[in-house]
PDB file of C-alpha atoms in Angstrom:
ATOM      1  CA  UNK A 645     -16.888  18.626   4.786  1.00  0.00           C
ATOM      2  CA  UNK A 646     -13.666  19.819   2.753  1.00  0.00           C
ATOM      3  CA  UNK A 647     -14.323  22.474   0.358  1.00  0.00           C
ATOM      4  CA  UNK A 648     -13.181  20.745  -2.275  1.00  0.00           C
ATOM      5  CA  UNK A 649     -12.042  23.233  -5.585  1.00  0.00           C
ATOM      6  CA  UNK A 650      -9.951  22.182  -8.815  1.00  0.00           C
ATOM      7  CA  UNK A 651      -7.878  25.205  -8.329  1.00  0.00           C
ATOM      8  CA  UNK A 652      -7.679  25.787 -12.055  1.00  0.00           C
ATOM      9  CA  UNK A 653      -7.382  29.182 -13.573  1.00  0.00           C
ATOM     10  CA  UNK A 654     -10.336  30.499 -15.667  1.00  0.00           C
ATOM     11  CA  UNK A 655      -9.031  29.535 -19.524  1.00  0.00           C
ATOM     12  CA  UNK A 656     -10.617  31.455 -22.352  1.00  0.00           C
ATOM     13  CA  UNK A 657     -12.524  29.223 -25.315  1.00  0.00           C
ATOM     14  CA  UNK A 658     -15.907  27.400 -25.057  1.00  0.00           C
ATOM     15  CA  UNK A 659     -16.797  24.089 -24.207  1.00  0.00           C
ATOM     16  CA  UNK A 660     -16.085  22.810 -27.049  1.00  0.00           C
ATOM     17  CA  UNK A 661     -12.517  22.838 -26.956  1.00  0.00           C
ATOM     18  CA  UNK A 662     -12.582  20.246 -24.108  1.00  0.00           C
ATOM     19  CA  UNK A 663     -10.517  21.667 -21.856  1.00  0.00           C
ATOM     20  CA  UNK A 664     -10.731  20.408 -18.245  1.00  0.00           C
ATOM     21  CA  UNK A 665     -10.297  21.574 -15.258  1.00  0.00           C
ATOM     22  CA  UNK A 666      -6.784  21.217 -13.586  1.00  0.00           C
ATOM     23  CA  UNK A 667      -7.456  18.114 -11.453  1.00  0.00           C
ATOM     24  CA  UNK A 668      -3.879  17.668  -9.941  1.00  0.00           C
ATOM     25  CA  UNK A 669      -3.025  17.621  -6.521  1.00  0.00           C
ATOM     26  CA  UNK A 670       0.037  16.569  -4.425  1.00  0.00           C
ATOM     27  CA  UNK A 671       0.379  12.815  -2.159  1.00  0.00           C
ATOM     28  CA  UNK A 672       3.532  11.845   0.018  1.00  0.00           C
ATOM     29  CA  UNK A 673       5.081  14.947  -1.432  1.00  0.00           C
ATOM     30  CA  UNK A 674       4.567  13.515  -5.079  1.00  0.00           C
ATOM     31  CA  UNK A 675       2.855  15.655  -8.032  1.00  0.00           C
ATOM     32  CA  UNK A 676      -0.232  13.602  -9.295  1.00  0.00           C
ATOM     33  CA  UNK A 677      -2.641  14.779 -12.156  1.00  0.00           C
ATOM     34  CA  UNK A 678      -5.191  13.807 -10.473  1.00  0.00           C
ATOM     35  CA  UNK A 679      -6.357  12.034  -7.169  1.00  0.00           C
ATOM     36  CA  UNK A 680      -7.197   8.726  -8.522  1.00  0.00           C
ATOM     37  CA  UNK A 681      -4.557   5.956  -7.617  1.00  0.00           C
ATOM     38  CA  UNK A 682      -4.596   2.144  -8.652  1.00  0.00           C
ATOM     39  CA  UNK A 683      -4.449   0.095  -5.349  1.00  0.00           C
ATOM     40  CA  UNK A 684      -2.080  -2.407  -4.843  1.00  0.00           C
ATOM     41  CA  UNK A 685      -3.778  -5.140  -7.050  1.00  0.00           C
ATOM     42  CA  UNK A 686      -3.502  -7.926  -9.241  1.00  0.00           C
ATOM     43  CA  UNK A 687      -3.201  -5.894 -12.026  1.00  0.00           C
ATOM     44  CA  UNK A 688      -0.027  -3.862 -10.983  1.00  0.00           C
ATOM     45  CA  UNK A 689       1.636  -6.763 -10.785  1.00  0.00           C
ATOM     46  CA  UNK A 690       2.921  -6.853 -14.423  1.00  0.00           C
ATOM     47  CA  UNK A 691       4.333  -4.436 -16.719  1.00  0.00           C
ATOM     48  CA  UNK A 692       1.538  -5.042 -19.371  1.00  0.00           C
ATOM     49  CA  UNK A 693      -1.028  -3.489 -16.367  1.00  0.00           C
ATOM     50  CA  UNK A 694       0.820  -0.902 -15.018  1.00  0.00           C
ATOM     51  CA  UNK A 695       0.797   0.228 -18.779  1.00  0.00           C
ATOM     52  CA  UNK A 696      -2.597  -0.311 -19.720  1.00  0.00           C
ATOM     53  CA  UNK A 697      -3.433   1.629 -15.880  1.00  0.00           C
ATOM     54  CA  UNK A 698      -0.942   4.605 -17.132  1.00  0.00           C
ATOM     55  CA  UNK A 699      -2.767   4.842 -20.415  1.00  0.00           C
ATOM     56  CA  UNK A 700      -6.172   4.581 -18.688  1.00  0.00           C
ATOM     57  CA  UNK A 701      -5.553   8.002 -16.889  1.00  0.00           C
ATOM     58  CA  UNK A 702      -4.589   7.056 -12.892  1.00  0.00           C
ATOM     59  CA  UNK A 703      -2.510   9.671 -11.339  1.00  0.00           C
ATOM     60  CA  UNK A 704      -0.539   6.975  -9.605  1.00  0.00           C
ATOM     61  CA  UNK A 705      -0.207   3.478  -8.997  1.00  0.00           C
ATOM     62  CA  UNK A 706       0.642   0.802  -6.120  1.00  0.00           C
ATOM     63  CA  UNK A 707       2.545  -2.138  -6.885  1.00  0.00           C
ATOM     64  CA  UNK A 708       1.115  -5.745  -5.934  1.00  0.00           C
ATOM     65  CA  UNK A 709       2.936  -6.140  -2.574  1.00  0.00           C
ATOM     66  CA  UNK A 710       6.268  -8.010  -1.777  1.00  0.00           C
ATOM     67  CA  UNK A 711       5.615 -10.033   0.761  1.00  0.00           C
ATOM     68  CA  UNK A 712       8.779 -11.814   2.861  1.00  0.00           C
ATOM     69  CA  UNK A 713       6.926 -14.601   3.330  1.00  0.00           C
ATOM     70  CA  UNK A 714       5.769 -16.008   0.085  1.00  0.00           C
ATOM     71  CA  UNK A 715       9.498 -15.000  -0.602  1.00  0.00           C
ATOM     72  CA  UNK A 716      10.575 -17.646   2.443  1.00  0.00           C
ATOM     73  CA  UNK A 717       8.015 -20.290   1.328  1.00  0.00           C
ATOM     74  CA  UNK A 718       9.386 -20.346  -2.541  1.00  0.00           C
ATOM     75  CA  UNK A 719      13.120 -20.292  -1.019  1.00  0.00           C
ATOM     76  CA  UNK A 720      12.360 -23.193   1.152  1.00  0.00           C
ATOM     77  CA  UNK A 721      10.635 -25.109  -1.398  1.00  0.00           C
ATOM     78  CA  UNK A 722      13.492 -24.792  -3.877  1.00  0.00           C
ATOM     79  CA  UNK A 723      15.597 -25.976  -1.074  1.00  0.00           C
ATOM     80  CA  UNK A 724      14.582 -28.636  -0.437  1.00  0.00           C
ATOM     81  CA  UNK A 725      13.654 -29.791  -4.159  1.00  0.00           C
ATOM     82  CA  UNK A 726      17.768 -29.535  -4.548  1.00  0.00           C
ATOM     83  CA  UNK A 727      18.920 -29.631  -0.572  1.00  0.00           C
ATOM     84  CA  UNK A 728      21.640 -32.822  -0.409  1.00  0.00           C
ATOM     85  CA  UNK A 729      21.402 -34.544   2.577  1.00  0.00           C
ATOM     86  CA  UNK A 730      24.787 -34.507   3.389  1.00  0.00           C
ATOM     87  CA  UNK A 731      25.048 -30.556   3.832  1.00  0.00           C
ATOM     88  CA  UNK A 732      25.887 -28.891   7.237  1.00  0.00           C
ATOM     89  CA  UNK A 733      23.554 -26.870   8.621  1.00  0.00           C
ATOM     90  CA  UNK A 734      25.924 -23.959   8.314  1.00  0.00           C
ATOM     91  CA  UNK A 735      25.610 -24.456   4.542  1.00  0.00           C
ATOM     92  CA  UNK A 736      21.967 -24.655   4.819  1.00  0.00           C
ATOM     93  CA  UNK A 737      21.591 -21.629   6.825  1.00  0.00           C
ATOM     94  CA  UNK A 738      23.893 -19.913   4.241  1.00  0.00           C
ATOM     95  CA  UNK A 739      21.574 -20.819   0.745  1.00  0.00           C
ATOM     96  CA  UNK A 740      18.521 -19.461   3.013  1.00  0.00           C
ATOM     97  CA  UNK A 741      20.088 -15.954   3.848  1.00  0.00           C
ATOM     98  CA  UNK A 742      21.228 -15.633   0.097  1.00  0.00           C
ATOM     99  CA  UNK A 743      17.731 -16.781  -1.127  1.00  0.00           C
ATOM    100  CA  UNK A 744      16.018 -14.017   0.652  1.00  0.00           C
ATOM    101  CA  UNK A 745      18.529 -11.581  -0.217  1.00  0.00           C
ATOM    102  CA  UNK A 746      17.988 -12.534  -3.720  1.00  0.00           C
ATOM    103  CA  UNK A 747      14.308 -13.019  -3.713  1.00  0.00           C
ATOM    104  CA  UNK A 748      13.091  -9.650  -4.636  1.00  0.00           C
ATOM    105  CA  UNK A 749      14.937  -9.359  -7.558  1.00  0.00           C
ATOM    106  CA  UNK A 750      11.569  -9.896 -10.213  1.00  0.00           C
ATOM    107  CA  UNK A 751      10.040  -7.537  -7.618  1.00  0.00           C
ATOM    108  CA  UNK A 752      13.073  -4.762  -8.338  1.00  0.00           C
ATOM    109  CA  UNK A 753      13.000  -5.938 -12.033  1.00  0.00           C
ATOM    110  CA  UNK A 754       9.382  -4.787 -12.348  1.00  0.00           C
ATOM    111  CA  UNK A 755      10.381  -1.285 -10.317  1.00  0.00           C
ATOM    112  CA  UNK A 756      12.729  -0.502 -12.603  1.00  0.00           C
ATOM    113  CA  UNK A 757      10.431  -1.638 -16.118  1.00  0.00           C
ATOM    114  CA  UNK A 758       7.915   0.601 -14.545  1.00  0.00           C
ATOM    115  CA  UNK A 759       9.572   3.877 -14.356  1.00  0.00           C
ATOM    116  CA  UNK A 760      10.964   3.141 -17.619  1.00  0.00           C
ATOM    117  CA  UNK A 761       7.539   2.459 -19.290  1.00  0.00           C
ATOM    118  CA  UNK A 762       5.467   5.081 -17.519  1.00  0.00           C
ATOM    119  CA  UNK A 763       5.449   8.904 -16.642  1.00  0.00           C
ATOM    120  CA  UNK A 764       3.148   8.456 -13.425  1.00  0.00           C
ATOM    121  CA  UNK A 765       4.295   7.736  -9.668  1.00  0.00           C
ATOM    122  CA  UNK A 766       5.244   4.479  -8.850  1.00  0.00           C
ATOM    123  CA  UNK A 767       4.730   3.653  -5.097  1.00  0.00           C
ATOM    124  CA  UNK A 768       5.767  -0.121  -4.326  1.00  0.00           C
ATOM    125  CA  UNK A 769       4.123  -1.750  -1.426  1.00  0.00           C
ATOM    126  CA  UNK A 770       5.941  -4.303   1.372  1.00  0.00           C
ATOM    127  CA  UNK A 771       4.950  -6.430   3.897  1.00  0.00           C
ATOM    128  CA  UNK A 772       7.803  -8.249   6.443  1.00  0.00           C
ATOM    129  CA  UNK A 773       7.861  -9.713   9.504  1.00  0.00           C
ATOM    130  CA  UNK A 774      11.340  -9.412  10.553  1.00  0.00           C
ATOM    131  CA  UNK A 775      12.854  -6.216  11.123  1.00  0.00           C
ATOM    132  CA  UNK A 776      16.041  -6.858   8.827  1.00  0.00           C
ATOM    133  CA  UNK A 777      13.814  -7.571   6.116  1.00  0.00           C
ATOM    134  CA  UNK A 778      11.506  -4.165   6.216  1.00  0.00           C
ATOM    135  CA  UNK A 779      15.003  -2.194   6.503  1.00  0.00           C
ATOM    136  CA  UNK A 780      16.771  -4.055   3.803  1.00  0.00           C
ATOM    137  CA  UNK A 781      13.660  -4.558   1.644  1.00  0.00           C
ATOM    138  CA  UNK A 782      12.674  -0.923   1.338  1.00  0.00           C
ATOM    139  CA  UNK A 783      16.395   0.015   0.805  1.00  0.00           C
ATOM    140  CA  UNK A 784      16.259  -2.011  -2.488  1.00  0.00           C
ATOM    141  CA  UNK A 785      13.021  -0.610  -3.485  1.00  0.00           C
ATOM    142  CA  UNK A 786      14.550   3.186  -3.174  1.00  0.00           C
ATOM    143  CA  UNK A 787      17.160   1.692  -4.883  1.00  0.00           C
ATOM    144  CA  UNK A 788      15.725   0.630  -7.470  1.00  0.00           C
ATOM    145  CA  UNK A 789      13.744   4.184  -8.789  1.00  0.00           C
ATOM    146  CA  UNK A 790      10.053   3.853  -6.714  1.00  0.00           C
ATOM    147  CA  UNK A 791       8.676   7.001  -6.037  1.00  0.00           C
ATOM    148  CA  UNK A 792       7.268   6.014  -2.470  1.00  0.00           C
ATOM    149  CA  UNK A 793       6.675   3.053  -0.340  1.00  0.00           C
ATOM    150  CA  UNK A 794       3.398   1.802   0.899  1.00  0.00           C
ATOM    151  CA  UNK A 795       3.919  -0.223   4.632  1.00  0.00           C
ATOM    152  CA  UNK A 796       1.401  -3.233   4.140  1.00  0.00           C
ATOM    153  CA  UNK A 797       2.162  -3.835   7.888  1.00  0.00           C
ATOM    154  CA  UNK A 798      -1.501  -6.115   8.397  1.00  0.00           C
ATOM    155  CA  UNK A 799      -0.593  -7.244  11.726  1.00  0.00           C
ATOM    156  CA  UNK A 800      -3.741  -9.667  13.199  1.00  0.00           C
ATOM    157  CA  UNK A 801      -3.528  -8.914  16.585  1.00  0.00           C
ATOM    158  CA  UNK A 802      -4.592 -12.610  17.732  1.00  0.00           C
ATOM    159  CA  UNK A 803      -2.286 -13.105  20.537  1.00  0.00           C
ATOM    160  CA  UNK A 804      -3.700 -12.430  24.280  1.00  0.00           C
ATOM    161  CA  UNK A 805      -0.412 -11.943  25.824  1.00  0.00           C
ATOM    162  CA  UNK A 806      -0.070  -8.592  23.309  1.00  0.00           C
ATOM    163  CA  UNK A 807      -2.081  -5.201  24.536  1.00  0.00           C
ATOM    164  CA  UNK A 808      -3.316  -2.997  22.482  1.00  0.00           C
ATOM    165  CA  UNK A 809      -0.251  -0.549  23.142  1.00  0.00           C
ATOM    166  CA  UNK A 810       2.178  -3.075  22.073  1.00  0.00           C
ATOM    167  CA  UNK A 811       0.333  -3.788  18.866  1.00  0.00           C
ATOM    168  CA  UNK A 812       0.794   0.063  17.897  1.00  0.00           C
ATOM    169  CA  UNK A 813       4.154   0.046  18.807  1.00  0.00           C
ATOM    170  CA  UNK A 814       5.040  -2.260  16.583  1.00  0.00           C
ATOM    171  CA  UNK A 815       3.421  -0.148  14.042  1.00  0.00           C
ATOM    172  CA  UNK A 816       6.043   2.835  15.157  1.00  0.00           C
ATOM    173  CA  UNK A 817       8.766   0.591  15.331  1.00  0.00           C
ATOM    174  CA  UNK A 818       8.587  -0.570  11.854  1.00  0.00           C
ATOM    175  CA  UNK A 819       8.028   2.856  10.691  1.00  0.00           C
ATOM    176  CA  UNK A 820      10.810   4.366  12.198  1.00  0.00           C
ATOM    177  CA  UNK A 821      13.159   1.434  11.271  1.00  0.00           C
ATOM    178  CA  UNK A 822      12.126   2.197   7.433  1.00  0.00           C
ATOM    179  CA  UNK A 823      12.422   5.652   7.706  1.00  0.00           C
ATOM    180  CA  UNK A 824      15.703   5.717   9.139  1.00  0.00           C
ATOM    181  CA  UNK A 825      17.012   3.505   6.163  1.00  0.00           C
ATOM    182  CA  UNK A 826      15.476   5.518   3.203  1.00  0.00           C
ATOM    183  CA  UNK A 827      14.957   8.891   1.824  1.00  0.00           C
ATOM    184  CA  UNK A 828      11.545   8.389  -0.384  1.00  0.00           C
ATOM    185  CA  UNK A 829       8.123   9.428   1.368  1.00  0.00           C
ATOM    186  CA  UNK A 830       6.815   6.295   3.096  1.00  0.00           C
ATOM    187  CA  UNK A 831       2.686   6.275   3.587  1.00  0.00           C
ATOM    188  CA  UNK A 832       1.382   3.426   6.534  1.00  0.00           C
ATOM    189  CA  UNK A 833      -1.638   1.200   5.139  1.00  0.00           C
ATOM    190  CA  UNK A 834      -3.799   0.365   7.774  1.00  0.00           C
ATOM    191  CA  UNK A 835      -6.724  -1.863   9.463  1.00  0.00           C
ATOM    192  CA  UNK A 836      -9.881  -0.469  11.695  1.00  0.00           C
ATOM    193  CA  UNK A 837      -8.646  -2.417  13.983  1.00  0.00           C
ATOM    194  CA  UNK A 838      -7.544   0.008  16.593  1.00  0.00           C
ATOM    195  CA  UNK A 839      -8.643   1.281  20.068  1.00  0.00           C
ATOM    196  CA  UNK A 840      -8.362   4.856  19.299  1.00  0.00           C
ATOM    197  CA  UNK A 841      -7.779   5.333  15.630  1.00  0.00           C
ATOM    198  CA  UNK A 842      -7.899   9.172  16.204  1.00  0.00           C
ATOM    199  CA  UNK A 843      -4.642   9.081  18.709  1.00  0.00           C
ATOM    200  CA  UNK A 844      -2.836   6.229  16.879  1.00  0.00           C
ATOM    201  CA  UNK A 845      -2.967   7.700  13.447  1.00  0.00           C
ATOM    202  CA  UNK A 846      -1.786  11.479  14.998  1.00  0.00           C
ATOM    203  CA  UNK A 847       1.233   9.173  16.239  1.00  0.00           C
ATOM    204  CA  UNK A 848       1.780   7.553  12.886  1.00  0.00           C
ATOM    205  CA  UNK A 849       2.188  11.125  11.454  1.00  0.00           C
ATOM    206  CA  UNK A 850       4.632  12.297  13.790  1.00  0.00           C
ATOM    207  CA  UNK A 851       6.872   8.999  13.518  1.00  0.00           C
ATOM    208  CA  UNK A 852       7.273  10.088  10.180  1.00  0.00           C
ATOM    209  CA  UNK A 853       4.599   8.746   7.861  1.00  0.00           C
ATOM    210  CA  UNK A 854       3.684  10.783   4.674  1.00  0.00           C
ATOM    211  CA  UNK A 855       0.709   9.154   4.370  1.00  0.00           C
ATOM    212  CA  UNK A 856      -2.380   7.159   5.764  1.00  0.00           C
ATOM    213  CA  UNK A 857      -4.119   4.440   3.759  1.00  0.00           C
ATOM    214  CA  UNK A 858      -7.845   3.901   5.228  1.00  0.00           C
ATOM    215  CA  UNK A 859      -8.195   0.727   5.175  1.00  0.00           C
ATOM    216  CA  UNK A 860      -6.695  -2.704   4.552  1.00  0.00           C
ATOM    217  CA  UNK A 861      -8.671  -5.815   4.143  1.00  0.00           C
ATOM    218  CA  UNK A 862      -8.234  -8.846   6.272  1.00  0.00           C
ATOM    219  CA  UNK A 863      -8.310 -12.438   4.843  1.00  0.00           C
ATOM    220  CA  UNK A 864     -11.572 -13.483   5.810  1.00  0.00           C
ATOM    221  CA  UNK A 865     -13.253 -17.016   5.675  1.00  0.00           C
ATOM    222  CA  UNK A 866     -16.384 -18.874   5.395  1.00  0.00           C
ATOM    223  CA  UNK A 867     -17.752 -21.998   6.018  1.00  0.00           C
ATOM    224  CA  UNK A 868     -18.977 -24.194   3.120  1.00  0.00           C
ATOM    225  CA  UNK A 869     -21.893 -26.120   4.458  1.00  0.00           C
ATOM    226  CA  UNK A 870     -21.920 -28.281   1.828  1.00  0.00           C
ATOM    227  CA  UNK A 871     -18.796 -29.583   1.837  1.00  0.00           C
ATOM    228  CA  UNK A 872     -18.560 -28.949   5.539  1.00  0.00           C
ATOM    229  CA  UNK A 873     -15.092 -27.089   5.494  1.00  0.00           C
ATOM    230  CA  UNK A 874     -13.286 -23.564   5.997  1.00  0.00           C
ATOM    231  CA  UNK A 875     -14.078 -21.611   2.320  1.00  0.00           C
ATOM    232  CA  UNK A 876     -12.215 -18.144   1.636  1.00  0.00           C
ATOM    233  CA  UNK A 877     -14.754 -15.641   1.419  1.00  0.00           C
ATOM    234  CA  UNK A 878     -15.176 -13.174  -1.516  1.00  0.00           C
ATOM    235  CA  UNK A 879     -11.525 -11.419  -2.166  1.00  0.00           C
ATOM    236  CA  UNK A 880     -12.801  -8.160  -3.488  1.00  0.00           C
ATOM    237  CA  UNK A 881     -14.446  -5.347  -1.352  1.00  0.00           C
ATOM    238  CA  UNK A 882     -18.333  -4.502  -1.669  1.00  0.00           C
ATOM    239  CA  UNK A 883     -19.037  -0.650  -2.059  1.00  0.00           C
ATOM    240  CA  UNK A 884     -20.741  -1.150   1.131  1.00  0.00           C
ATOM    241  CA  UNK A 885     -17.302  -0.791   2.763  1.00  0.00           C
ATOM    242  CA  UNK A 886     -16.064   2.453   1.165  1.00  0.00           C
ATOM    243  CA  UNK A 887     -18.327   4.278   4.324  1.00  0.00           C
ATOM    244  CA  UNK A 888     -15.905   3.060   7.112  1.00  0.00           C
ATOM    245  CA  UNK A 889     -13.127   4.994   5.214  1.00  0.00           C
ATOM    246  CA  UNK A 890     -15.326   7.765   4.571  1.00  0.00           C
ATOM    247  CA  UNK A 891     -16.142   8.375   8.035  1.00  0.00           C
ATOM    248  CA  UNK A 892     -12.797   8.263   9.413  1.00  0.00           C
ATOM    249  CA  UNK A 893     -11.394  10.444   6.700  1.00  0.00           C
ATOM    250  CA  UNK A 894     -13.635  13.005   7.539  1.00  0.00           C
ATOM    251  CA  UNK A 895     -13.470  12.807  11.376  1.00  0.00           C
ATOM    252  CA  UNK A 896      -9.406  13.479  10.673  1.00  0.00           C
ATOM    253  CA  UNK A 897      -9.488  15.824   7.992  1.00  0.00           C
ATOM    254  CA  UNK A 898      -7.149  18.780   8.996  1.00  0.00           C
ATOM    255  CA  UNK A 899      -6.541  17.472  12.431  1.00  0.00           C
ATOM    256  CA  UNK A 900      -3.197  15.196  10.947  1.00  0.00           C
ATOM    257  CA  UNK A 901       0.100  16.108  10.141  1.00  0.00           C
ATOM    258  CA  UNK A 902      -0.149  13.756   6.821  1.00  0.00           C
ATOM    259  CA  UNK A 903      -1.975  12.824   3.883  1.00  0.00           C
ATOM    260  CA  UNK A 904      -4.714  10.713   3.762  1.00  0.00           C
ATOM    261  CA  UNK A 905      -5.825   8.003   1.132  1.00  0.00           C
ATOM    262  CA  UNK A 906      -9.091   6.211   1.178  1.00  0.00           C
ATOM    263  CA  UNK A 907      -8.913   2.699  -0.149  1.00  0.00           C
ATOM    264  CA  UNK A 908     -11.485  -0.452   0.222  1.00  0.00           C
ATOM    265  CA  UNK A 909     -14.901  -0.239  -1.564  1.00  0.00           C
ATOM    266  CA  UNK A 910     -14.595   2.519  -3.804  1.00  0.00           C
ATOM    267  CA  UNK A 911     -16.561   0.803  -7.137  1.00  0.00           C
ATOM    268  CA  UNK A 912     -17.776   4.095  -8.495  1.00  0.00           C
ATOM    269  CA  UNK A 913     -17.431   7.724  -9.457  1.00  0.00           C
ATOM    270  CA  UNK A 914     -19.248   8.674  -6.504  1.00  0.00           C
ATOM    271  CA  UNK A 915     -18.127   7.075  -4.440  1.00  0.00           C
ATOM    272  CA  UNK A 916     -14.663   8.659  -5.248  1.00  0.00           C
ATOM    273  CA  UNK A 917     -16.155  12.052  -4.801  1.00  0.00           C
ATOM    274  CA  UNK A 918     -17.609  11.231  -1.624  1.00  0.00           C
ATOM    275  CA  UNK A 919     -14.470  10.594  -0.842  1.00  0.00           C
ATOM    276  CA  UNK A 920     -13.006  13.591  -1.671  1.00  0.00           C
ATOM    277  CA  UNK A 921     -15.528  15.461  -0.634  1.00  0.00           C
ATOM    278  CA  UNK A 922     -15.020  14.258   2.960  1.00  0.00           C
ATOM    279  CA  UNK A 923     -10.997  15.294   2.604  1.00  0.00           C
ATOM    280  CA  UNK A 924      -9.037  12.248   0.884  1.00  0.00           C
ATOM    281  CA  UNK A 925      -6.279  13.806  -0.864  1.00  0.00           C
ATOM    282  CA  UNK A 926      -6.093  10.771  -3.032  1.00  0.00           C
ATOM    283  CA  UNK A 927      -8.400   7.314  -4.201  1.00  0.00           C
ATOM    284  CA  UNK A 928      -7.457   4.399  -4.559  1.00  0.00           C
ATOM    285  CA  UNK A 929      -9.651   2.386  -6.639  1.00  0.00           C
TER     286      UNK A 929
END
């Protein structure tokens, strides 16, 4: 278990000058006031909630991912609500490369309201899955003033011709690929879904992440009897979940090369101490 202190200087006064103790600690390299993060969420999607999060005390926050392919889908939808039928397919091509270069842009926008509006790190969070997009993705995210970057990489390994070995090297690949294009400290989120999570996370770390993320959330479904047809299941976590995190956290606590975040079913305060308790250097909530 970590031995967890504050690190805060004895300060003269009583108690009832509210002083606290010094609660700050460092992730990706960054200066927090304190361990607890807001998750990439619905609410860190706007500037009115990265505000109110700011105000509410989080050391740092996650931006609501960019994802490249709700980016494609609402290109190719406003193609083809204006395509003309006439156009060459060199034409077409051309509108769908410039529509995904210039998709972000609200995404960028909201980067650059953020730092503006708040004194706390801002860490975006991006999920591709086309190399040229990760690269040139995160390069506009540096760009535009985020403190870090959060890989949402969420690969479903569904295909039988793919071993587990290739699925983690796709993991390094995209890693490296990012890190070789920008300068800010890039953390990996992850899934349990791994063979040896002890041996694939020590690689993670020396490709270059900052930072480990334990864990992300598939989509999952369910079936509505009922109505006898595919439901989606509950989209938030149940504190329930917050142990699988727990127990890998502490299994790799001072055995990695990085930092490490615990993320998915953390609904209370102690379940954040739990956390840090077991050596999370930061919680996202």
């Amino acid at each position: 278990m970590k031995n967890y202190q504050s690190g805060a200087k004895p300060r003269s006064g009583t108690y009832k000058e509210n002083k606290m103790a010094d609660l700050s600690t460092k992730y990706m390299g960054l200066k927090l006031a304190n361990p607890l993060m807001v998750a990439s969420c619905s609410l860190s999607k706007k500037l009115e909630g990265i505000i109110r999060i700011a105000d509410s005390g989080a050391g740092a926050i996650v931006l609501k991912s960019l994802f490249e392919e709700q980016i494609q889908k609402e290109m190719v939808e406003d193609i083809e609500k204006h395509i003309v039928p006439s156009w060459h397919s060199e034409a077409y091509d051309y509108v769908e490369k410039m529509g995904m270069e210039l998709g972000p842009r609200e995404y960028l926008g909201l980067i650059e309201e953020a730092k503006k509006a708040v004194s706390i790190p801002v860490i975006a969070s991006l999920n591709c899955v086309s190399t040229r997009w990760w690269k040139d993705y995160a390069k506009q995210i540096e760009t535009a003033g985020a403190d870090g970057l959060e890989l949402n990489i969420a690969y479903m390994a569904n295909d039988m011709n793919k071993s587990g070995s290739d699925v983690e090297k796709l993991y390094f690949r995209v890693l490296e690929r990012v890190k070789d294009t920008i300068n800010i400290p890039v953390a990996v989120k992850l899934g349990p879904y791994f063979t040896n999570i002890s041996q694939f996370t020590s690689q993670l770390c020396r490709h270059g992440a900052s930072a480990l993320v334990f864990f992300n959330r598939f989509y999952q479904f369910d079936i509505d009897l009922e109505q006898m047809k595919l439901s989606a299941a509950g989209p938030f976590s149940s504190e329930s979940e917050m142990r699988l995190p727990l127990k890998w956290i502490a299994q790799l606590y001072g055995k990695l090369e990085c930092d490490l975040a615990a993320s998915t079913g953390i609904h209370s305060a102690e379940s954040v101490v739990k956390q840090i308790l077991a050596g999370a250097q930061t919680v996202q909530l």
